[in-house]
Short mmCIF file of C-alpha atoms in Angstrom, two decimals:
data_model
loop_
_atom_site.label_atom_id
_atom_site.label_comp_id
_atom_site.label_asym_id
_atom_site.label_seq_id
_atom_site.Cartn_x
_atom_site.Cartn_y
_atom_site.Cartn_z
CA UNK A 552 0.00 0.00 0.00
CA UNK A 553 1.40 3.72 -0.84
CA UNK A 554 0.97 6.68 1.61
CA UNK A 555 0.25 9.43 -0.59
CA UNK A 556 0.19 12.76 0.41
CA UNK A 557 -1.74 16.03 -1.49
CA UNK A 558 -0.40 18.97 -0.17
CA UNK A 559 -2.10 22.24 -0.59
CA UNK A 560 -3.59 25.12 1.14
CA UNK A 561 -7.09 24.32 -0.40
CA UNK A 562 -7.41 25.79 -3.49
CA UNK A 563 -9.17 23.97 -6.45
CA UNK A 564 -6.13 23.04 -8.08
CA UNK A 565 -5.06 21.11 -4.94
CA UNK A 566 -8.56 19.41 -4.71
CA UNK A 567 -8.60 18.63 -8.49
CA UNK A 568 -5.48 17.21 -7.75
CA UNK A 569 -6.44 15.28 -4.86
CA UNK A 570 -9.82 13.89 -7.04
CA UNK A 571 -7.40 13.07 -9.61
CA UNK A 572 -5.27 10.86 -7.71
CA UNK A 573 -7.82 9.32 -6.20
CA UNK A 574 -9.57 8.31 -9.58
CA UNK A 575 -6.60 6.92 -11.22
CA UNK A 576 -5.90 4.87 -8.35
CA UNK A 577 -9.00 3.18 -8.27
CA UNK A 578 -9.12 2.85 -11.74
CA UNK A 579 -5.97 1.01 -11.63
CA UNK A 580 -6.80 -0.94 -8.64
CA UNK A 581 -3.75 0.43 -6.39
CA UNK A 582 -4.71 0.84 -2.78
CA UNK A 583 -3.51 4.08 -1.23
CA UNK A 584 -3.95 5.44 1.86
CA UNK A 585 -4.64 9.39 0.83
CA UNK A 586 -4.03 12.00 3.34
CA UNK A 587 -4.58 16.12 2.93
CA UNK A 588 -1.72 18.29 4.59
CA UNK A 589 -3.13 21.62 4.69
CA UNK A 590 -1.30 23.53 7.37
CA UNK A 591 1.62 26.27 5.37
CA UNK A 592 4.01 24.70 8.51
CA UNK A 593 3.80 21.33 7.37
CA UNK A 594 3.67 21.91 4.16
CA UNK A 595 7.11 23.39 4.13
CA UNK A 596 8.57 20.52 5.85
CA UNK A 597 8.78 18.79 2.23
CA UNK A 598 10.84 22.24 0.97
CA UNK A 599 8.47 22.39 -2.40
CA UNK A 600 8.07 26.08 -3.70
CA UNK A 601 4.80 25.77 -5.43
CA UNK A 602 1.46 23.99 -4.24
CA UNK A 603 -0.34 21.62 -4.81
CA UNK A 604 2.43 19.20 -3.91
CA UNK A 605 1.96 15.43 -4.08
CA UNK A 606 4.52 13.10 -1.83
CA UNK A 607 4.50 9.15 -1.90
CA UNK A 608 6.09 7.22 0.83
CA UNK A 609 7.43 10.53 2.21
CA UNK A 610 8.88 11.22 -1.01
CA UNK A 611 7.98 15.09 -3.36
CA UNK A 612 6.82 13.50 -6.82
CA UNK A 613 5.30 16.54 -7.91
CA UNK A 614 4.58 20.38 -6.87
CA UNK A 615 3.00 23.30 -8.92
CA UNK A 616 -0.39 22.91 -10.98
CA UNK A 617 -2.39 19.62 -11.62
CA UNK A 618 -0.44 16.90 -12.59
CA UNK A 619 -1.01 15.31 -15.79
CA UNK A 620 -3.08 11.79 -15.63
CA UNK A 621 -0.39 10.22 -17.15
CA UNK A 622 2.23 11.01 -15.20
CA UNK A 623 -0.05 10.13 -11.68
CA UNK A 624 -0.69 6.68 -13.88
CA UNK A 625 2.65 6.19 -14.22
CA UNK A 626 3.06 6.74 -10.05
CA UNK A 627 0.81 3.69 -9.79
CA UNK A 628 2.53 1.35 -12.48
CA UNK A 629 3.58 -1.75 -11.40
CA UNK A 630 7.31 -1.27 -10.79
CA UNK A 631 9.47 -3.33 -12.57
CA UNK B 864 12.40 5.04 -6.32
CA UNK B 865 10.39 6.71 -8.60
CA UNK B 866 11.29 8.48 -12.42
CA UNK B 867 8.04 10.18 -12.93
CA UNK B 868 9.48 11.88 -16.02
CA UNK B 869 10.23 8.64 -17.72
CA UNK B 870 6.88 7.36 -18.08
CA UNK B 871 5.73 9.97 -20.07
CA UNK B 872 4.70 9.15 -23.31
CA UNK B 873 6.80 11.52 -25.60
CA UNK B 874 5.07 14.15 -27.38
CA UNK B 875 5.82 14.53 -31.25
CA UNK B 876 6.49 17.67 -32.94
CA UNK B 877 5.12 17.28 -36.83
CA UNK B 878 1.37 17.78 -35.78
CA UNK B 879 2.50 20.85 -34.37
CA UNK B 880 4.55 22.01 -37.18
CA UNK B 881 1.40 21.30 -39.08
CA UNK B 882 -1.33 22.64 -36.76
CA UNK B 883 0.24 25.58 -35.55
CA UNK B 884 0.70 28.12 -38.69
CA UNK B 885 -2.36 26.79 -40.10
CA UNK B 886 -4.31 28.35 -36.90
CA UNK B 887 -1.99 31.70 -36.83
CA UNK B 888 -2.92 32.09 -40.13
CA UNK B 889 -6.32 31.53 -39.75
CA UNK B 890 -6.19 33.71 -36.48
CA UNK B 891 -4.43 36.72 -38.64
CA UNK B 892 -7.32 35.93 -41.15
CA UNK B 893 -10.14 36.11 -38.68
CA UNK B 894 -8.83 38.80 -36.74
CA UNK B 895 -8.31 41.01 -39.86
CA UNK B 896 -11.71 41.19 -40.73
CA UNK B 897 -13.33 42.04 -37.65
CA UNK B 898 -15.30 44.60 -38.89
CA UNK B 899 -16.81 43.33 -41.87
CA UNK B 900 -17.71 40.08 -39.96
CA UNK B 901 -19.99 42.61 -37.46
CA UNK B 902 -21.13 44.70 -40.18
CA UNK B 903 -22.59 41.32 -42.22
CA UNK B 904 -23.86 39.87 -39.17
CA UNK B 905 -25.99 42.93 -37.82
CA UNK B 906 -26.95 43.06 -41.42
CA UNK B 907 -28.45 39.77 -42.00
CA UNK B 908 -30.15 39.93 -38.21
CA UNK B 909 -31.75 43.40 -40.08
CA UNK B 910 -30.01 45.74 -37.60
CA UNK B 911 -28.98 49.03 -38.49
CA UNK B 912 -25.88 50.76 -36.35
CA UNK B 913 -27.79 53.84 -36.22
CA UNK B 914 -30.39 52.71 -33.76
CA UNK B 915 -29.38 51.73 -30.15
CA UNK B 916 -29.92 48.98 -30.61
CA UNK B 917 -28.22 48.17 -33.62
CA UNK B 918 -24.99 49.57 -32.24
CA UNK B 919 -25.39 47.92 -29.30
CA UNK B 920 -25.58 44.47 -30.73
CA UNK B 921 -22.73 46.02 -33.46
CA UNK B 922 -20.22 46.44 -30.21
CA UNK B 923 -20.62 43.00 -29.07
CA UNK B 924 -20.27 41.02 -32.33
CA UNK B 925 -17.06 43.15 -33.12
CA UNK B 926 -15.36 43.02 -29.48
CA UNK B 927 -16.20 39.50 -28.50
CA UNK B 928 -14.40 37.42 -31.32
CA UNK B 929 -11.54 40.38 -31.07
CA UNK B 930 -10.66 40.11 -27.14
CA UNK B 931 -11.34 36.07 -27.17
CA UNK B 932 -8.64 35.69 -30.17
CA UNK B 933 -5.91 37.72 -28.47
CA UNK B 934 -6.87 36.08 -25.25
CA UNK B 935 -5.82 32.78 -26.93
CA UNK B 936 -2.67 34.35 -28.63
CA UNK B 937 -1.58 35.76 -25.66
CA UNK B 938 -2.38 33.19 -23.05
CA UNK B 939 -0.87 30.12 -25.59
CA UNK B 940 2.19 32.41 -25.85
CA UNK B 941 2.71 32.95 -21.54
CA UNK B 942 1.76 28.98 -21.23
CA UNK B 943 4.66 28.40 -23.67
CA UNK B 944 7.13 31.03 -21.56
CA UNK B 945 5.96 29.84 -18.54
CA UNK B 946 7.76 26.41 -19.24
CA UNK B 947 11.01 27.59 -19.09
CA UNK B 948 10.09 29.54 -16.01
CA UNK B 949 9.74 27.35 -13.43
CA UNK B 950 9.53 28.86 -9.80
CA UNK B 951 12.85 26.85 -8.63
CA UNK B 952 14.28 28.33 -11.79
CA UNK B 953 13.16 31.79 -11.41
CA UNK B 954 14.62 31.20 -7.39
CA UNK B 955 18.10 30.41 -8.71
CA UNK B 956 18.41 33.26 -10.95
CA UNK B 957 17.14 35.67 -8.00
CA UNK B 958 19.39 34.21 -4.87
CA UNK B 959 22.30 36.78 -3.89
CA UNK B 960 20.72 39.75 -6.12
CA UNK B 961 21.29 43.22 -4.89
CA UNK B 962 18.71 45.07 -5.05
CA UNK B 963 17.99 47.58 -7.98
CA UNK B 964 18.89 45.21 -10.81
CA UNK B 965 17.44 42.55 -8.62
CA UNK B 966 14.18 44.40 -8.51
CA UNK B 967 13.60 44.66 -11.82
CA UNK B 968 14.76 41.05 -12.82
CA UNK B 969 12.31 39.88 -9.74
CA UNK B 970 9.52 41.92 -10.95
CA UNK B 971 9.82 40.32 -14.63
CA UNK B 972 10.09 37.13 -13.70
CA UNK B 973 6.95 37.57 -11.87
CA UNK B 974 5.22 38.16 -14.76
CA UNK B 975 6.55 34.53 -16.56
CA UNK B 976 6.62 32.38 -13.72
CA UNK B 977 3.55 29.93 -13.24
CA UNK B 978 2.07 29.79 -10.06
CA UNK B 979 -1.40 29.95 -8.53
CA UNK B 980 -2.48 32.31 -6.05
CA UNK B 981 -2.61 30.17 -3.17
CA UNK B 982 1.17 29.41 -3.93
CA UNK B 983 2.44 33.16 -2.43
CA UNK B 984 3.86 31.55 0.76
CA UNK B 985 5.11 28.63 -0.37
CA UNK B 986 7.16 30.77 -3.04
CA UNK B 987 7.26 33.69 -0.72
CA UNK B 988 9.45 31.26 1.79
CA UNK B 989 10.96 29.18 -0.73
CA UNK B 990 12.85 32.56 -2.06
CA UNK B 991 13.77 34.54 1.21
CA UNK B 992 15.08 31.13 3.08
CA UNK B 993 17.23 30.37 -0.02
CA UNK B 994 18.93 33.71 0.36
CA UNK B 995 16.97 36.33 -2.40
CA UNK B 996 16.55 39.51 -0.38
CA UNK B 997 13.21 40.82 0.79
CA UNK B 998 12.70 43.57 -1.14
CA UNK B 999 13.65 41.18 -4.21
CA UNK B 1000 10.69 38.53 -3.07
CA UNK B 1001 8.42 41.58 -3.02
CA UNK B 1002 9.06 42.84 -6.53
CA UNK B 1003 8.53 39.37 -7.88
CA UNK B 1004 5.39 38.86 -5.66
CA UNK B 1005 3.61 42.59 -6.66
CA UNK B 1006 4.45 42.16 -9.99
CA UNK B 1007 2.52 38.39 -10.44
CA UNK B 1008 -0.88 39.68 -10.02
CA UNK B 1009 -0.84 43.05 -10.99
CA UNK B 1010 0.46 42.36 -14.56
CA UNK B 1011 -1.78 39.75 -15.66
CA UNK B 1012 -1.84 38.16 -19.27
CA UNK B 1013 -5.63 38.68 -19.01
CA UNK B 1014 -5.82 41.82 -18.12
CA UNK B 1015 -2.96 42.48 -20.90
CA UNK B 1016 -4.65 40.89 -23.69
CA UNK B 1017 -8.22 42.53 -22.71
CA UNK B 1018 -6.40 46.07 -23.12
CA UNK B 1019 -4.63 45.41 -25.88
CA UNK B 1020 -8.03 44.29 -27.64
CA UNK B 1021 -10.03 46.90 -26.45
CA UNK B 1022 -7.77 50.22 -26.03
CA UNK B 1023 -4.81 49.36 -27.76
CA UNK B 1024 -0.97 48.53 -27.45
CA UNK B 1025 -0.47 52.09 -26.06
CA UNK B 1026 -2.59 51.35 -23.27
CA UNK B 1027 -1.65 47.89 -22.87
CA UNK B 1028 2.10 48.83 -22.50
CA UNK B 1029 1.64 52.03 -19.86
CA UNK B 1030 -0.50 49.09 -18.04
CA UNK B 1031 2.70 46.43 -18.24
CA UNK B 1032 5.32 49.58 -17.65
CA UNK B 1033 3.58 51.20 -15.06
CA UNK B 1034 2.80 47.70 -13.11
CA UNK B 1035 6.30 46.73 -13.49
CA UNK B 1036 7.51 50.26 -11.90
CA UNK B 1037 5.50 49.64 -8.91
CA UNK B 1038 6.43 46.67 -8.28
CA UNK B 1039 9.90 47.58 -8.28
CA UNK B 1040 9.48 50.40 -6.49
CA UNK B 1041 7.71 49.24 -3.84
CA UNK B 1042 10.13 46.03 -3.22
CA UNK B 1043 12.97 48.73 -3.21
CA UNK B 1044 11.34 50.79 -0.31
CA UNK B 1045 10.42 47.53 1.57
CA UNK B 1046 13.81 46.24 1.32
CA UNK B 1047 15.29 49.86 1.89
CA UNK B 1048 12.81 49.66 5.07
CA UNK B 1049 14.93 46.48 6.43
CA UNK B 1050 12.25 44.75 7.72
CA UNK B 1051 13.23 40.94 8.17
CA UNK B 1052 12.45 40.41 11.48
CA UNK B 1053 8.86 41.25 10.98
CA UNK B 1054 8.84 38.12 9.07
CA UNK B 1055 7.32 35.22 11.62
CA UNK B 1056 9.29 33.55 13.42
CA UNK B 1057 9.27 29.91 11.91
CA UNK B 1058 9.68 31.17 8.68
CA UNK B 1059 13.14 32.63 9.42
CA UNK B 1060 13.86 29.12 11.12
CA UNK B 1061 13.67 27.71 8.30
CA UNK B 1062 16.20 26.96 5.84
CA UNK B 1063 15.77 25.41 2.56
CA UNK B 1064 18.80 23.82 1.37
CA UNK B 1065 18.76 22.07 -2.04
CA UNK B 1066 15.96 22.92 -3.97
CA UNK B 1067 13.24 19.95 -4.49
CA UNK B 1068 13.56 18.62 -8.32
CA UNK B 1069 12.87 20.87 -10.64
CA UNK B 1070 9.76 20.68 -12.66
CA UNK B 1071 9.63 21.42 -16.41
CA UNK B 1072 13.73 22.80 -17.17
CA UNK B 1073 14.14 19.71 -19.53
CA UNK B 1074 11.00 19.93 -21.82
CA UNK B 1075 11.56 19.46 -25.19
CA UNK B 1076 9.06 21.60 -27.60
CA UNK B 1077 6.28 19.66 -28.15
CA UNK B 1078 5.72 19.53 -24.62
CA UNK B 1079 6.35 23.04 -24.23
CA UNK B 1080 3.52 24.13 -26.65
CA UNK B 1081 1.41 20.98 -25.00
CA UNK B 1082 1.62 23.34 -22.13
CA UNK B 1083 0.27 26.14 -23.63
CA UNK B 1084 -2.59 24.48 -25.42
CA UNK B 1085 -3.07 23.06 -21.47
CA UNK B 1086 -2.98 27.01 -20.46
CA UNK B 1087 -5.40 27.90 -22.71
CA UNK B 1088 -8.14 25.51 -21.69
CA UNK B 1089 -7.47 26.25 -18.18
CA UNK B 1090 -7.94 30.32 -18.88
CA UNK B 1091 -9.77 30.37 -21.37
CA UNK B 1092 -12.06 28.06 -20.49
CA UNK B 1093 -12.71 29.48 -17.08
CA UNK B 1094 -12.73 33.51 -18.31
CA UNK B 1095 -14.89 33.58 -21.30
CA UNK B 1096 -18.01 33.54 -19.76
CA UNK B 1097 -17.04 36.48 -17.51
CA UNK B 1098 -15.82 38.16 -20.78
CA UNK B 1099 -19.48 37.20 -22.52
CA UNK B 1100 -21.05 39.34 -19.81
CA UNK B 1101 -18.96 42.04 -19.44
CA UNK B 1102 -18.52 42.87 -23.20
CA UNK B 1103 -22.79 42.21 -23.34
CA UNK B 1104 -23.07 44.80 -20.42
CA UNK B 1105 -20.49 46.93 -22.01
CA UNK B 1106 -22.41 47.02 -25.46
CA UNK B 1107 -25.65 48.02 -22.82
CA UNK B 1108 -24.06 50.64 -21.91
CA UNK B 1109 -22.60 51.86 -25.22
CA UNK B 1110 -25.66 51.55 -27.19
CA UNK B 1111 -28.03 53.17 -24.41
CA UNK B 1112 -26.66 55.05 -21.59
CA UNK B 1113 -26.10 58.95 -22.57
CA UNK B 1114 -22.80 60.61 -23.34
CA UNK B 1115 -20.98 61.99 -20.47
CA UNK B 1116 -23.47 60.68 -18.24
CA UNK B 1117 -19.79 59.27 -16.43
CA UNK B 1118 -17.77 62.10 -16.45
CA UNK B 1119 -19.66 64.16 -13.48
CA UNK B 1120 -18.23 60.82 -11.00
CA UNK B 1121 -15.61 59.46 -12.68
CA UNK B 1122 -14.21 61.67 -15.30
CA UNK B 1123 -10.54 62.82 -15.15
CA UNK B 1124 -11.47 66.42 -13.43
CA UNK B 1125 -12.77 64.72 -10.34
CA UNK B 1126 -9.57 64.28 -8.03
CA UNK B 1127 -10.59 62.25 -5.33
CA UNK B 1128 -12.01 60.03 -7.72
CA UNK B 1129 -8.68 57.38 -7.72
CA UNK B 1130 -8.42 57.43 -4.20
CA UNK B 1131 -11.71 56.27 -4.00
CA UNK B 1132 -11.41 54.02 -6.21
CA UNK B 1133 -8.70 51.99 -4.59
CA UNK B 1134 -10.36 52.14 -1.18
CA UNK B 1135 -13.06 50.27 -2.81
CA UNK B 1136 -11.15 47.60 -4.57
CA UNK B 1137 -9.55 46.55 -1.61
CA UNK B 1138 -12.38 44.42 -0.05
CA UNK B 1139 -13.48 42.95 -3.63
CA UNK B 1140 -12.62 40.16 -5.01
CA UNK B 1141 -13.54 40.44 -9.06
CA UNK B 1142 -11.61 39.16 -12.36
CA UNK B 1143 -10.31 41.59 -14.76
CA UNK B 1144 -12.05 39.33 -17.52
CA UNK B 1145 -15.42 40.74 -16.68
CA UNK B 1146 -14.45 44.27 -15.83
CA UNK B 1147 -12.41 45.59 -18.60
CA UNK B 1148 -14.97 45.62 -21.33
CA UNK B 1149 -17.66 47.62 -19.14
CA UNK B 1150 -14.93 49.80 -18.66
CA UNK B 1151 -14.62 50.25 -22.10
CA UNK B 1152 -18.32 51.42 -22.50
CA UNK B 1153 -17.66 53.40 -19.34
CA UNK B 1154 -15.08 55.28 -20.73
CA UNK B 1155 -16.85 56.13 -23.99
CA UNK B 1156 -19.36 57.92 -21.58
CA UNK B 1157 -17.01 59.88 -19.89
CA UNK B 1158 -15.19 57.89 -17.35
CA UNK B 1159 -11.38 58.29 -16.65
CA UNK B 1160 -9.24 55.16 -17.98
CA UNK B 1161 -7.04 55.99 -14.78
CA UNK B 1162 -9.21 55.57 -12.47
CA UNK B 1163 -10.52 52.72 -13.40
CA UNK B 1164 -7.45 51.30 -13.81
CA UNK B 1165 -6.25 51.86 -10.40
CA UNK B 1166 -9.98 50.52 -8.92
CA UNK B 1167 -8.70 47.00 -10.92
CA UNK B 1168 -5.10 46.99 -9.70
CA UNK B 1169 -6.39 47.41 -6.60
CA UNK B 1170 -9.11 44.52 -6.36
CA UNK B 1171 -5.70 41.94 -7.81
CA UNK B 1172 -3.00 43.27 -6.25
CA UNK B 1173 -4.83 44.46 -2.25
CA UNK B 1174 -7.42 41.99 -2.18
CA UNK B 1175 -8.16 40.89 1.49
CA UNK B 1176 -8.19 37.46 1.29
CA UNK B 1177 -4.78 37.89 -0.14
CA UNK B 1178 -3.97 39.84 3.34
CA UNK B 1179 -4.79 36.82 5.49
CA UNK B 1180 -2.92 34.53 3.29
CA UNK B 1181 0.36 36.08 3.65
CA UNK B 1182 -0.70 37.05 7.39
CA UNK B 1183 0.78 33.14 7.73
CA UNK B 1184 4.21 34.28 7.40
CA UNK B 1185 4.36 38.29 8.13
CA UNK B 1186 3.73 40.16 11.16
CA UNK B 1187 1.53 43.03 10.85
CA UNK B 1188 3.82 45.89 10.59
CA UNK B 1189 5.32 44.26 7.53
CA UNK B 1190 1.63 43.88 5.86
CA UNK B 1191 0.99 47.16 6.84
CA UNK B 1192 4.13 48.47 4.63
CA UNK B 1193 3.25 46.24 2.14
CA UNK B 1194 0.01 47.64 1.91
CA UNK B 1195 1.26 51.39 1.78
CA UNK B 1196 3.77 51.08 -0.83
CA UNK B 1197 1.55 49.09 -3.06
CA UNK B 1198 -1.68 51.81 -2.52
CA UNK B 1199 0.70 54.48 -2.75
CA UNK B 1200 1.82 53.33 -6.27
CA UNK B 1201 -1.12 52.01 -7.87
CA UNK B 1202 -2.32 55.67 -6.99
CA UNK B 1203 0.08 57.26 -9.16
CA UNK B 1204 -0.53 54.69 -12.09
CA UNK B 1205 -4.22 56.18 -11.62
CA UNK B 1206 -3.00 59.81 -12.00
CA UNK B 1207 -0.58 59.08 -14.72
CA UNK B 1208 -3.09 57.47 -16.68
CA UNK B 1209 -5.85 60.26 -16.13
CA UNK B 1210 -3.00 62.95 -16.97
CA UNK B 1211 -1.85 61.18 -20.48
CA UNK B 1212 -4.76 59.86 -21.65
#
């Protein structure tokens, strides 16, 4: 299972994001555990310089506008 | 580990090299024939352009196809810049700057650098912990929202490139300005107190510095849905309104409130922007119509300036990370020069 993280202050690019993420997960049957940091403090802890931000397993994949779908499909992939 | 970049399916560039001058050319096409297209189409709905009617109906089907094809020139063009713009990009070139040339490098970039309003602190921290000076992150973050592609493309369309560059010269001047006097002000430990704790070392990976061109203009085709697709219907109404108010309300019924002999008139103005929230899409034509019945381009500039640049939700957002005195300043400087903008404009137009 992958922790992923949308981070954002709550602006509707962060929750398109969020919806986004969610949808392409389920449509490729990946279970994630999604979680919403909102707070500016925590925010910063992950050092990104444009919002929203998305972090797997602790890790920045992504910060500044909506992601693509393929590139949060390609998050999801099986690895090889 | 994750290489989010290298499933992405690559973009190809022929359908571009084949798309693209077949729609500038059909955009210098359309847009060259404005006129004629209004003139047939009031014609065949059996309008004449000397009833109020008539003209009214005239003024929307000319402006409407005119500001919505410069707002998709212009906006595809910024989505394109934007790409090599990124904000850890634009943070790079700014860290160590003095100010002065500083300023004025901050205060362009602001202009070509993608980022969303609720993105201020993020970037707002992001530059001052990585070493660009206060008065630097200022410039860049006055200049963002005051000059705004919309706004530019809106002007251009409806008062001309004249207009549309005292607009981008006169935002960019404030914006330097008023970073210079904040940093000149030394105010850094008005900044909260975590935020100065903070220090960002290496910057997170940066997005978008490798694109290749197809996904460059990909971006801007992406821009142009996103702002486009969200303004237009503002622009609908606000040309429609505008054509109300050119086709029926009297001439110089404006002038006795807002013409250019009424002095506290721009003051007044900005006072009220400040607790409105409103899009430049919708506003700009009425003030077109406005203007043709006397009102003063000035101060109806400086009323829009203010509702982007003083906005009060904006206030609370950046309340996160600055103490009061600091917003205060902010506030000041910014009023103080979007004031002047207003009296410039009134004076030479």
């Amino acid at each position: 299972m992958k922790h992923v993280k949308i981070l954002g202050t709550g602006c509707r690019n962060c929750q398109t994001t969020l919806k986004l993420v969610e949808e392409v997960a389920r449509a490729q049957g990946v279970e994630i555990e999604l979680e919403k940091v909102d707070q500016i403090q925590d925010i910063m802890q992950y050092r990104l310089m444009a919002t929203p931000g998305v972090v797997i397993d602790e890790e920045v994949v992504h910060s500044g506008g909506v992601p693509d779908r393929k590139k949060i499909e390609g998050w999801f992939a099986p690895s090889a | 580990m994750m290489t989010p970049t290298a499933t992405h399916e690559p973009q190809r560039l022929a359908p571009w090299l084949a798309g693209l001058p077949l729609a500038a050319v059909l955009w210098v096409l359309l847009y060259a024939h404005l006129t004629e297209i209004a003139d047939l189409a009031i014609a065949a709905l059996g309008l004449s352009r000397a009833t109020h009617l008539g003209e009214a109906v005239h003024f929307f089907l000319y402006d409407t196809p005119k500001v919505l094809l410069l707002l998709t020139g212009i906006v595809f063009l910024m989505g394109v810049i934007q790409t090599f713009f990124a904000p850890e990009r634009t943070r790079a070139l700014l860290a160590g700057r003095r100010l002065g040339v500083g300023n004025a490098m901050a205060a362009s970039l602001g202009i070509v650098t993608p980022f969303c309003s609720c993105s201020a602190v993020p970037l707002f921290i992001g530059f001052v912990s990585a070493g660009v000076p206060l008065g630097v992150t200022f410039s860049f973050l006055i200049a963002a929202p005051m000059v705004n592609e919309v706004a530019l493309a809106l002007l251009l369309g409806l008062f001309g490139w004249k207009v549309a560059l005292l607009y981008l010269g006169l935002g960019l001047l404030v914006a330097i300005v008023a970073g210079l006097v904040i940093g000149e002000l030394k105010m850094e430990r008005h900044l909260e107190d975590w935020v100065r704790a903070i220090h960002l070392g290496e910057a997170t990976a940066a997005s978008g510095s490798d694109q290749r061109w197809p996904e460059r203009l990909h971006a801007g085709l992406k821009h142009v849905r996103e702002i486009v697709g969200r303004v237009w219907p503002y622009v609908l109404i606000g040309i429609g309104l505008g054509a109300l108010i050119h086709g029926y309300v009297p001439e110089d019924f404006m002038a006795a409130f807002m013409g250019r002999d009424v002095w506290w008139a721009v003051p007044t103005a900005v006072v009220l922007g400040v607790p409105m929230y409103t899009n430049a899409a919708g506003i700009i034509p009425i003030v077109e119509a406005l203007i043709g019945k006397g009102a003063a381009l000035g101060t109806t500039l400086a009323f829009m300036m203010s509702v982007i640049a003083l906005s009060a939700p904006e206030m609370l957002i950046l309340r996160k990370v600055l103490k009061w005195p600091l917003i205060a300043t902010f506030v000041a400087v910014v009023a103080t020069g979007i004031l002047l903008v207003g009296y410039v404009f009134n004076l030479v137009l």
